[in-house]
Amino acid sequence: MKNCIVAQSGGPTAAINASLAGVIKGVLDQEKYGKIYGSLNGITGILEGRFLDLTETFQDSGNLELLKVSPAMYLGSCRYKLPKLEEGMGDYQKIFAFFEKMEIGAFFYIGGNDSMDTVDKLSAYAEKIKSPVRIIGIPKTIDNDLCVTDHTPGFGSAAKYVAASLLEIYHDTVIYNLKSVTVVEIMGRDAGWLTAASVLARNGYCPAPHLIYLPESAFDTEAFLKDVEGMLGQYNNVIVAVSEGIRDKDGKYISASSGAVDNFGHSQLSGAGKTLEYLIQGRLDVKVRSIELNVLQRCSSHIASLTDLEESFCQGQHGVALAAEGNTGLMVTIQRVSDEPYQVAYGSAPVCEIANGVKEVPAEFISPEGNDVAEGILAYLRPLVQGEPKIRFEQGVPCYLPVRHLS
Amino acid sequence: MKNCIVAQSGGPTAAINASLAGVIKGVLDQEKYGKIYGSLNGITGILEGRFLDLTETFQDSGNLELLKVSPAMYLGSCRYKLPKLEEGMGDYQKIFAFFEKMEIGAFFYIGGNDSMDTVDKLSAYAEKIKSPVRIIGIPKTIDNDLCVTDHTPGFGSAAKYVAASLLEIYHDTVIYNLKSVTVVEIMGRDAGWLTAASVLARNGYCPAPHLIYLPESAFDTEAFLKDVEGMLGQYNNVIVAVSEGIRDKDGKYISASSGAVDNFGHSQLSGAGKTLEYLIQGRLDVKVRSIELNVLQRCSSHIASLTDLEESFCQGQHGVALAAEGNTGLMVTIQRVSDEPYQVAYGSAPVCEIANGVKEVPAEFISPEGNDVAEGILAYLRPLVQGEPKIRFEQGVPCYLPVRHLS
């Protein structure tokens, strides 16, 4: 009986451990496979022989449930990109020697674009050397920018955090009878999905965010100042959601336009939010503040989306089923069957169709002026943030499973 | 039968509406009083005749419960400081004319230091003109820096947010096998209570924050760099919690030490976190990031402390009882009866003993080196973050009561 090994890679999300839990459960439930190993720090764990046997630990369903709701990566991460085959086969030989020694039948790699590139390369190498090891990719990224699949594990939780935060920031700013502008910078370098999700903060009383800017539309500072002024005519407290990746018509990041140098002599590369704060400060007579939603938008498991966690779990399980059926070089995908009632189906696509591509927010989801999203995006976004996981608190603080790669 | 009026002032917290709910419930339950009015935007609502009758709305217990868990101020806020009596009695005459016209028997002002100054001035004026109106202060501030009272409403919720966030940031940073430093800037200009509360993130596996710096200890950049280097010898990923108000031995804010000017010609006053990020970047060979916990630390009601909300509610109720007994010029206080089991009693103190004072973190709660808190602070902090309120989510986003001052 063959064993399996799983690893996690890239930036953390609140759902990547739910996918790991899905893979583990998939293997435990699958008669075809024996042990489930976990490689520490992504593929580098396999290269360096650092791994754990997860089989025993997660036969305890309590551990599995706790894993599902714990932020970031239980197995640690890496940012290691395999060399191209023609550049040297050393890594490949090491990895497949490990697979042989540990009697591995399938390798599951949970990650974003770069990890799918690794899945692509490893499955091509396996084919070349006629290895029977199945290589399957399980997606994750808060950016929601992977092609082919309807949405990515981790996005729904980050979107829920962004929406809740924008609503809470609205409550915070609206209490004064003074004109103010608050610029909220949200993650997303190449695709504006997460910034677009800020629209979910709007409700019967909350018009915020009043303006939304995505990297998909060229950013014009003069048009922006006009937009803000217009909104200040209607509202006392204007909230602007802006993607960290906004660029001008020449593709130059707005975040890179600050020429500031601090007193240690370092060039201060202000982010988009800070840059727009200074712009407003200099040009409009209004109180202004910028807020960067920093790493908490990707690791705040205490306000994760239950839908996201459950789908991430299912995608992990589905990956195991794909391998057990003999497939390789695939990434698990999720297809939307309907918006209302929200229904999805799990499928797969050749990883080579996904790796290194970027799914941007389509034009029909963006307002013609490029300063808001279009109504149609709500039906797409809304189902992804539904439901709240049960988080246990210990001494008033969330209870999570510790990251294991340190041990 | 006399009526009551209540107002909220200063910066928002997650618990200030719980205190408002307590005042409203106190008045509704009190046979001595008739209606409960709410002044919009603090004392300015009384000066300008902008107020609501809250009596009907909050006889509905569902509304009262929703109010308890909603962030910021239902009645809006202001930053208006009454002139000294000798500088002009106009405001005072207007306020007491309003009280007479609306048949007000008691005024409750929920706020921080500045609001207690208003309570102090109004009760002195009432005494001077022999007005029977009772003036009572209900404390609130995430800074926990009011004198006499054991802790302040709003602090526990902010402390819980800070602790949970530090734990989640730890999970986020610890996944890579690379040396890194993350500097987390926490609110607190004059007192380090909230930064000190970051210690609650530490648990059986999480050593973060590895270093904690409060405004109460003079900050020395060279000692800081040595501290960080020392920690990097023991840990891959070092997390530093730092108060926005840290100062050097001459009392100069570390946040003000950046001489940067942006390309709009504005001087960039970097915060403490950013300043330390640049310092580390320039002096240590390590990946570094700074995170500002911004306004979400004071308005994230979705992770409020139930203990804080309940105590805030009780302090509102207690304020009404104080007024009904004929007291005036008092602020409600909370006294700790015991740490374990945690027990408190509600009391009061003359507001003149509280207004314009600052309660700092005492030396026995700070490590001798000034780079951590002392063990003893845990017993003080721990009870304040216990319990989680039930937050209803609608369409995946928290459901709150809208701020009313806009209507």
PDB file of N, CA and C in Angstrom, chain B residues 221-281:
ATOM      1  N   THR B 221      17.133  53.660  21.208  1.00  0.00           N
ATOM      2  CA  THR B 221      17.187  52.900  19.957  1.00  0.00           C
ATOM      3  C   THR B 221      18.331  51.884  19.950  1.00  0.00           C
ATOM      4  N   GLU B 222      19.460  52.208  20.561  1.00  0.00           N
ATOM      5  CA  GLU B 222      20.575  51.248  20.565  1.00  0.00           C
ATOM      6  C   GLU B 222      20.241  50.026  21.426  1.00  0.00           C
ATOM      7  N   ALA B 223      19.647  50.275  22.574  1.00  0.00           N
ATOM      8  CA  ALA B 223      19.239  49.156  23.430  1.00  0.00           C
ATOM      9  C   ALA B 223      18.191  48.308  22.713  1.00  0.00           C
ATOM     10  N   PHE B 224      17.311  48.981  21.980  1.00  0.00           N
ATOM     11  CA  PHE B 224      16.272  48.279  21.222  1.00  0.00           C
ATOM     12  C   PHE B 224      16.894  47.343  20.186  1.00  0.00           C
ATOM     13  N   LEU B 225      17.855  47.859  19.419  1.00  0.00           N
ATOM     14  CA  LEU B 225      18.503  47.027  18.401  1.00  0.00           C
ATOM     15  C   LEU B 225      19.204  45.830  19.031  1.00  0.00           C
ATOM     16  N   LYS B 226      19.810  46.045  20.201  1.00  0.00           N
ATOM     17  CA  LYS B 226      20.448  44.928  20.917  1.00  0.00           C
ATOM     18  C   LYS B 226      19.407  43.900  21.350  1.00  0.00           C
ATOM     19  N   ASP B 227      18.274  44.395  21.857  1.00  0.00           N
ATOM     20  CA  ASP B 227      17.191  43.486  22.266  1.00  0.00           C
ATOM     21  C   ASP B 227      16.737  42.624  21.088  1.00  0.00           C
ATOM     22  N   VAL B 228      16.532  43.279  19.939  1.00  0.00           N
ATOM     23  CA  VAL B 228      16.042  42.564  18.756  1.00  0.00           C
ATOM     24  C   VAL B 228      17.075  41.538  18.303  1.00  0.00           C
ATOM     25  N   GLU B 229      18.340  41.960  18.257  1.00  0.00           N
ATOM     26  CA  GLU B 229      19.407  41.029  17.864  1.00  0.00           C
ATOM     27  C   GLU B 229      19.462  39.820  18.798  1.00  0.00           C
ATOM     28  N   GLY B 230      19.307  40.093  20.074  1.00  0.00           N
ATOM     29  CA  GLY B 230      19.318  39.006  21.057  1.00  0.00           C
ATOM     30  C   GLY B 230      18.198  38.016  20.790  1.00  0.00           C
ATOM     31  N   MET B 231      17.012  38.531  20.525  1.00  0.00           N
ATOM     32  CA  MET B 231      15.871  37.658  20.259  1.00  0.00           C
ATOM     33  C   MET B 231      16.065  36.880  18.961  1.00  0.00           C
ATOM     34  N   LEU B 232      16.671  37.527  17.958  1.00  0.00           N
ATOM     35  CA  LEU B 232      16.916  36.845  16.679  1.00  0.00           C
ATOM     36  C   LEU B 232      17.901  35.684  16.849  1.00  0.00           C
ATOM     37  N   GLY B 233      18.692  35.734  17.912  1.00  0.00           N
ATOM     38  CA  GLY B 233      19.573  34.613  18.218  1.00  0.00           C
ATOM     39  C   GLY B 233      18.795  33.395  18.696  1.00  0.00           C
ATOM     40  N   GLN B 234      17.647  33.658  19.291  1.00  0.00           N
ATOM     41  CA  GLN B 234      16.832  32.552  19.829  1.00  0.00           C
ATOM     42  C   GLN B 234      15.677  32.149  18.924  1.00  0.00           C
ATOM     43  N   TYR B 235      15.142  33.110  18.180  1.00  0.00           N
ATOM     44  CA  TYR B 235      13.929  32.856  17.396  1.00  0.00           C
ATOM     45  C   TYR B 235      14.122  33.307  15.954  1.00  0.00           C
ATOM     46  N   ASN B 236      13.511  32.582  15.035  1.00  0.00           N
ATOM     47  CA  ASN B 236      13.552  32.987  13.625  1.00  0.00           C
ATOM     48  C   ASN B 236      12.735  34.242  13.376  1.00  0.00           C
ATOM     49  N   ASN B 237      11.554  34.294  13.974  1.00  0.00           N
ATOM     50  CA  ASN B 237      10.597  35.345  13.645  1.00  0.00           C
ATOM     51  C   ASN B 237      10.237  36.100  14.905  1.00  0.00           C
ATOM     52  N   VAL B 238      10.792  37.284  15.023  1.00  0.00           N
ATOM     53  CA  VAL B 238      10.634  38.071  16.236  1.00  0.00           C
ATOM     54  C   VAL B 238       9.511  39.096  16.046  1.00  0.00           C
ATOM     55  N   ILE B 239       8.605  39.133  17.005  1.00  0.00           N
ATOM     56  CA  ILE B 239       7.494  40.077  16.950  1.00  0.00           C
ATOM     57  C   ILE B 239       7.643  41.073  18.106  1.00  0.00           C
ATOM     58  N   VAL B 240       7.584  42.350  17.769  1.00  0.00           N
ATOM     59  CA  VAL B 240       7.768  43.420  18.744  1.00  0.00           C
ATOM     60  C   VAL B 240       6.462  44.197  18.862  1.00  0.00           C
ATOM     61  N   ALA B 241       5.954  44.331  20.074  1.00  0.00           N
ATOM     62  CA  ALA B 241       4.775  45.160  20.310  1.00  0.00           C
ATOM     63  C   ALA B 241       5.245  46.501  20.842  1.00  0.00           C
ATOM     64  N   VAL B 242       4.796  47.569  20.192  1.00  0.00           N
ATOM     65  CA  VAL B 242       5.306  48.868  20.566  1.00  0.00           C
ATOM     66  C   VAL B 242       4.161  49.878  20.633  1.00  0.00           C
ATOM     67  N   SER B 243       4.162  50.657  21.668  1.00  0.00           N
ATOM     68  CA  SER B 243       3.127  51.668  21.822  1.00  0.00           C
ATOM     69  C   SER B 243       3.400  52.852  20.904  1.00  0.00           C
ATOM     70  N   GLU B 244       2.352  53.421  20.346  1.00  0.00           N
ATOM     71  CA  GLU B 244       2.530  54.586  19.471  1.00  0.00           C
ATOM     72  C   GLU B 244       3.189  55.739  20.223  1.00  0.00           C
ATOM     73  N   GLY B 245       3.109  55.690  21.560  1.00  0.00           N
ATOM     74  CA  GLY B 245       3.581  56.825  22.347  1.00  0.00           C
ATOM     75  C   GLY B 245       4.978  56.690  22.911  1.00  0.00           C
ATOM     76  N   ILE B 246       5.778  55.733  22.421  1.00  0.00           N
ATOM     77  CA  ILE B 246       7.122  55.590  22.996  1.00  0.00           C
ATOM     78  C   ILE B 246       7.945  56.857  22.761  1.00  0.00           C
ATOM     79  N   ARG B 247       8.729  57.185  23.771  1.00  0.00           N
ATOM     80  CA  ARG B 247       9.528  58.417  23.763  1.00  0.00           C
ATOM     81  C   ARG B 247      10.955  58.133  24.217  1.00  0.00           C
ATOM     82  N   ASP B 248      11.872  58.959  23.776  1.00  0.00           N
ATOM     83  CA  ASP B 248      13.250  58.796  24.247  1.00  0.00           C
ATOM     84  C   ASP B 248      13.396  59.435  25.627  1.00  0.00           C
ATOM     85  N   LYS B 249      14.607  59.405  26.161  1.00  0.00           N
ATOM     86  CA  LYS B 249      14.803  59.871  27.542  1.00  0.00           C
ATOM     87  C   LYS B 249      14.494  61.365  27.711  1.00  0.00           C
ATOM     88  N   ASP B 250      14.490  62.094  26.589  1.00  0.00           N
ATOM     89  CA  ASP B 250      14.149  63.519  26.663  1.00  0.00           C
ATOM     90  C   ASP B 250      12.661  63.772  26.419  1.00  0.00           C
ATOM     91  N   GLY B 251      11.909  62.690  26.311  1.00  0.00           N
ATOM     92  CA  GLY B 251      10.464  62.834  26.126  1.00  0.00           C
ATOM     93  C   GLY B 251      10.056  63.075  24.685  1.00  0.00           C
ATOM     94  N   LYS B 252      10.996  62.914  23.745  1.00  0.00           N
ATOM     95  CA  LYS B 252      10.692  63.142  22.328  1.00  0.00           C
ATOM     96  C   LYS B 252      10.112  61.856  21.735  1.00  0.00           C
ATOM     97  N   TYR B 253       8.959  62.006  21.069  1.00  0.00           N
ATOM     98  CA  TYR B 253       8.335  60.828  20.471  1.00  0.00           C
ATOM     99  C   TYR B 253       9.256  60.194  19.432  1.00  0.00           C
ATOM    100  N   ILE B 254       9.383  58.884  19.481  1.00  0.00           N
ATOM    101  CA  ILE B 254      10.156  58.158  18.471  1.00  0.00           C
ATOM    102  C   ILE B 254       9.460  58.332  17.114  1.00  0.00           C
ATOM    103  N   SER B 255       8.163  58.438  17.147  1.00  0.00           N
ATOM    104  CA  SER B 255       7.396  58.577  15.911  1.00  0.00           C
ATOM    105  C   SER B 255       7.682  59.896  15.212  1.00  0.00           C
ATOM    106  N   ALA B 256       8.186  60.863  15.933  1.00  0.00           N
ATOM    107  CA  ALA B 256       8.406  62.173  15.321  1.00  0.00           C
ATOM    108  C   ALA B 256       9.811  62.307  14.768  1.00  0.00           C
ATOM    109  N   SER B 257      10.616  61.266  14.910  1.00  0.00           N
ATOM    110  CA  SER B 257      12.034  61.409  14.580  1.00  0.00           C
ATOM    111  C   SER B 257      12.342  61.240  13.093  1.00  0.00           C
ATOM    112  N   SER B 258      11.352  60.874  12.298  1.00  0.00           N
ATOM    113  CA  SER B 258      11.596  60.734  10.872  1.00  0.00           C
ATOM    114  C   SER B 258      11.547  62.094  10.194  1.00  0.00           C
ATOM    115  N   GLY B 259      12.600  62.451   9.508  1.00  0.00           N
ATOM    116  CA  GLY B 259      12.652  63.760   8.851  1.00  0.00           C
ATOM    117  C   GLY B 259      12.244  63.691   7.393  1.00  0.00           C
ATOM    118  N   ALA B 260      11.520  62.661   7.041  1.00  0.00           N
ATOM    119  CA  ALA B 260      11.186  62.434   5.639  1.00  0.00           C
ATOM    120  C   ALA B 260      10.219  63.476   5.091  1.00  0.00           C
ATOM    121  N   VAL B 261      10.362  63.770   3.823  1.00  0.00           N
ATOM    122  CA  VAL B 261       9.435  64.663   3.128  1.00  0.00           C
ATOM    123  C   VAL B 261       8.974  63.939   1.869  1.00  0.00           C
ATOM    124  N   ASP B 262       7.688  63.896   1.618  1.00  0.00           N
ATOM    125  CA  ASP B 262       7.226  63.168   0.439  1.00  0.00           C
ATOM    126  C   ASP B 262       7.297  64.059  -0.798  1.00  0.00           C
ATOM    127  N   ASN B 263       6.918  63.517  -1.946  1.00  0.00           N
ATOM    128  CA  ASN B 263       7.083  64.300  -3.177  1.00  0.00           C
ATOM    129  C   ASN B 263       5.990  65.343  -3.396  1.00  0.00           C
ATOM    130  N   PHE B 264       5.070  65.478  -2.429  1.00  0.00           N
ATOM    131  CA  PHE B 264       4.169  66.620  -2.437  1.00  0.00           C
ATOM    132  C   PHE B 264       4.714  67.717  -1.517  1.00  0.00           C
ATOM    133  N   GLY B 265       5.889  67.441  -0.920  1.00  0.00           N
ATOM    134  CA  GLY B 265       6.513  68.435  -0.074  1.00  0.00           C
ATOM    135  C   GLY B 265       6.067  68.383   1.380  1.00  0.00           C
ATOM    136  N   HIS B 266       5.283  67.356   1.735  1.00  0.00           N
ATOM    137  CA  HIS B 266       4.825  67.260   3.121  1.00  0.00           C
ATOM    138  C   HIS B 266       5.805  66.467   3.957  1.00  0.00           C
ATOM    139  N   SER B 267       5.996  66.914   5.151  1.00  0.00           N
ATOM    140  CA  SER B 267       6.819  66.171   6.078  1.00  0.00           C
ATOM    141  C   SER B 267       6.065  64.905   6.463  1.00  0.00           C
ATOM    142  N   GLN B 268       6.708  63.766   6.295  1.00  0.00           N
ATOM    143  CA  GLN B 268       6.064  62.504   6.637  1.00  0.00           C
ATOM    144  C   GLN B 268       6.360  62.149   8.085  1.00  0.00           C
ATOM    145  N   LEU B 269       5.387  62.292   8.933  1.00  0.00           N
ATOM    146  CA  LEU B 269       5.572  61.903  10.323  1.00  0.00           C
ATOM    147  C   LEU B 269       5.251  60.424  10.465  1.00  0.00           C
ATOM    148  N   SER B 270       6.278  59.626  10.346  1.00  0.00           N
ATOM    149  CA  SER B 270       6.057  58.191  10.474  1.00  0.00           C
ATOM    150  C   SER B 270       5.694  57.849  11.898  1.00  0.00           C
ATOM    151  N   GLY B 271       4.867  56.854  12.059  1.00  0.00           N
ATOM    152  CA  GLY B 271       4.527  56.361  13.380  1.00  0.00           C
ATOM    153  C   GLY B 271       5.697  55.591  13.966  1.00  0.00           C
ATOM    154  N   ALA B 272       5.564  55.237  15.236  1.00  0.00           N
ATOM    155  CA  ALA B 272       6.630  54.517  15.938  1.00  0.00           C
ATOM    156  C   ALA B 272       6.981  53.221  15.212  1.00  0.00           C
ATOM    157  N   GLY B 273       5.966  52.481  14.773  1.00  0.00           N
ATOM    158  CA  GLY B 273       6.198  51.194  14.116  1.00  0.00           C
ATOM    159  C   GLY B 273       7.023  51.348  12.858  1.00  0.00           C
ATOM    160  N   LYS B 274       6.598  52.260  12.001  1.00  0.00           N
ATOM    161  CA  LYS B 274       7.291  52.504  10.736  1.00  0.00           C
ATOM    162  C   LYS B 274       8.726  52.980  11.002  1.00  0.00           C
ATOM    163  N   THR B 275       8.863  53.856  11.985  1.00  0.00           N
ATOM    164  CA  THR B 275      10.196  54.382  12.303  1.00  0.00           C
ATOM    165  C   THR B 275      11.132  53.252  12.735  1.00  0.00           C
ATOM    166  N   LEU B 276      10.620  52.341  13.560  1.00  0.00           N
ATOM    167  CA  LEU B 276      11.465  51.222  13.995  1.00  0.00           C
ATOM    168  C   LEU B 276      11.727  50.248  12.847  1.00  0.00           C
ATOM    169  N   GLU B 277      10.752  50.115  11.950  1.00  0.00           N
ATOM    170  CA  GLU B 277      10.970  49.271  10.766  1.00  0.00           C
ATOM    171  C   GLU B 277      12.174  49.795   9.979  1.00  0.00           C
ATOM    172  N   TYR B 278      12.189  51.109   9.719  1.00  0.00           N
ATOM    173  CA  TYR B 278      13.308  51.698   8.969  1.00  0.00           C
ATOM    174  C   TYR B 278      14.622  51.551   9.727  1.00  0.00           C
ATOM    175  N   LEU B 279      14.542  51.703  11.041  1.00  0.00           N
ATOM    176  CA  LEU B 279      15.747  51.576  11.861  1.00  0.00           C
ATOM    177  C   LEU B 279      16.342  50.173  11.719  1.00  0.00           C
ATOM    178  N   ILE B 280      15.491  49.157  11.846  1.00  0.00           N
ATOM    179  CA  ILE B 280      15.965  47.773  11.740  1.00  0.00           C
ATOM    180  C   ILE B 280      16.491  47.499  10.338  1.00  0.00           C
ATOM    181  N   GLN B 281      15.733  47.990   9.346  1.00  0.00           N
ATOM    182  CA  GLN B 281      16.125  47.810   7.955  1.00  0.00           C
ATOM    183  C   GLN B 281      17.533  48.353   7.694  1.00  0.00           C
TER     184      GLN B 281
END
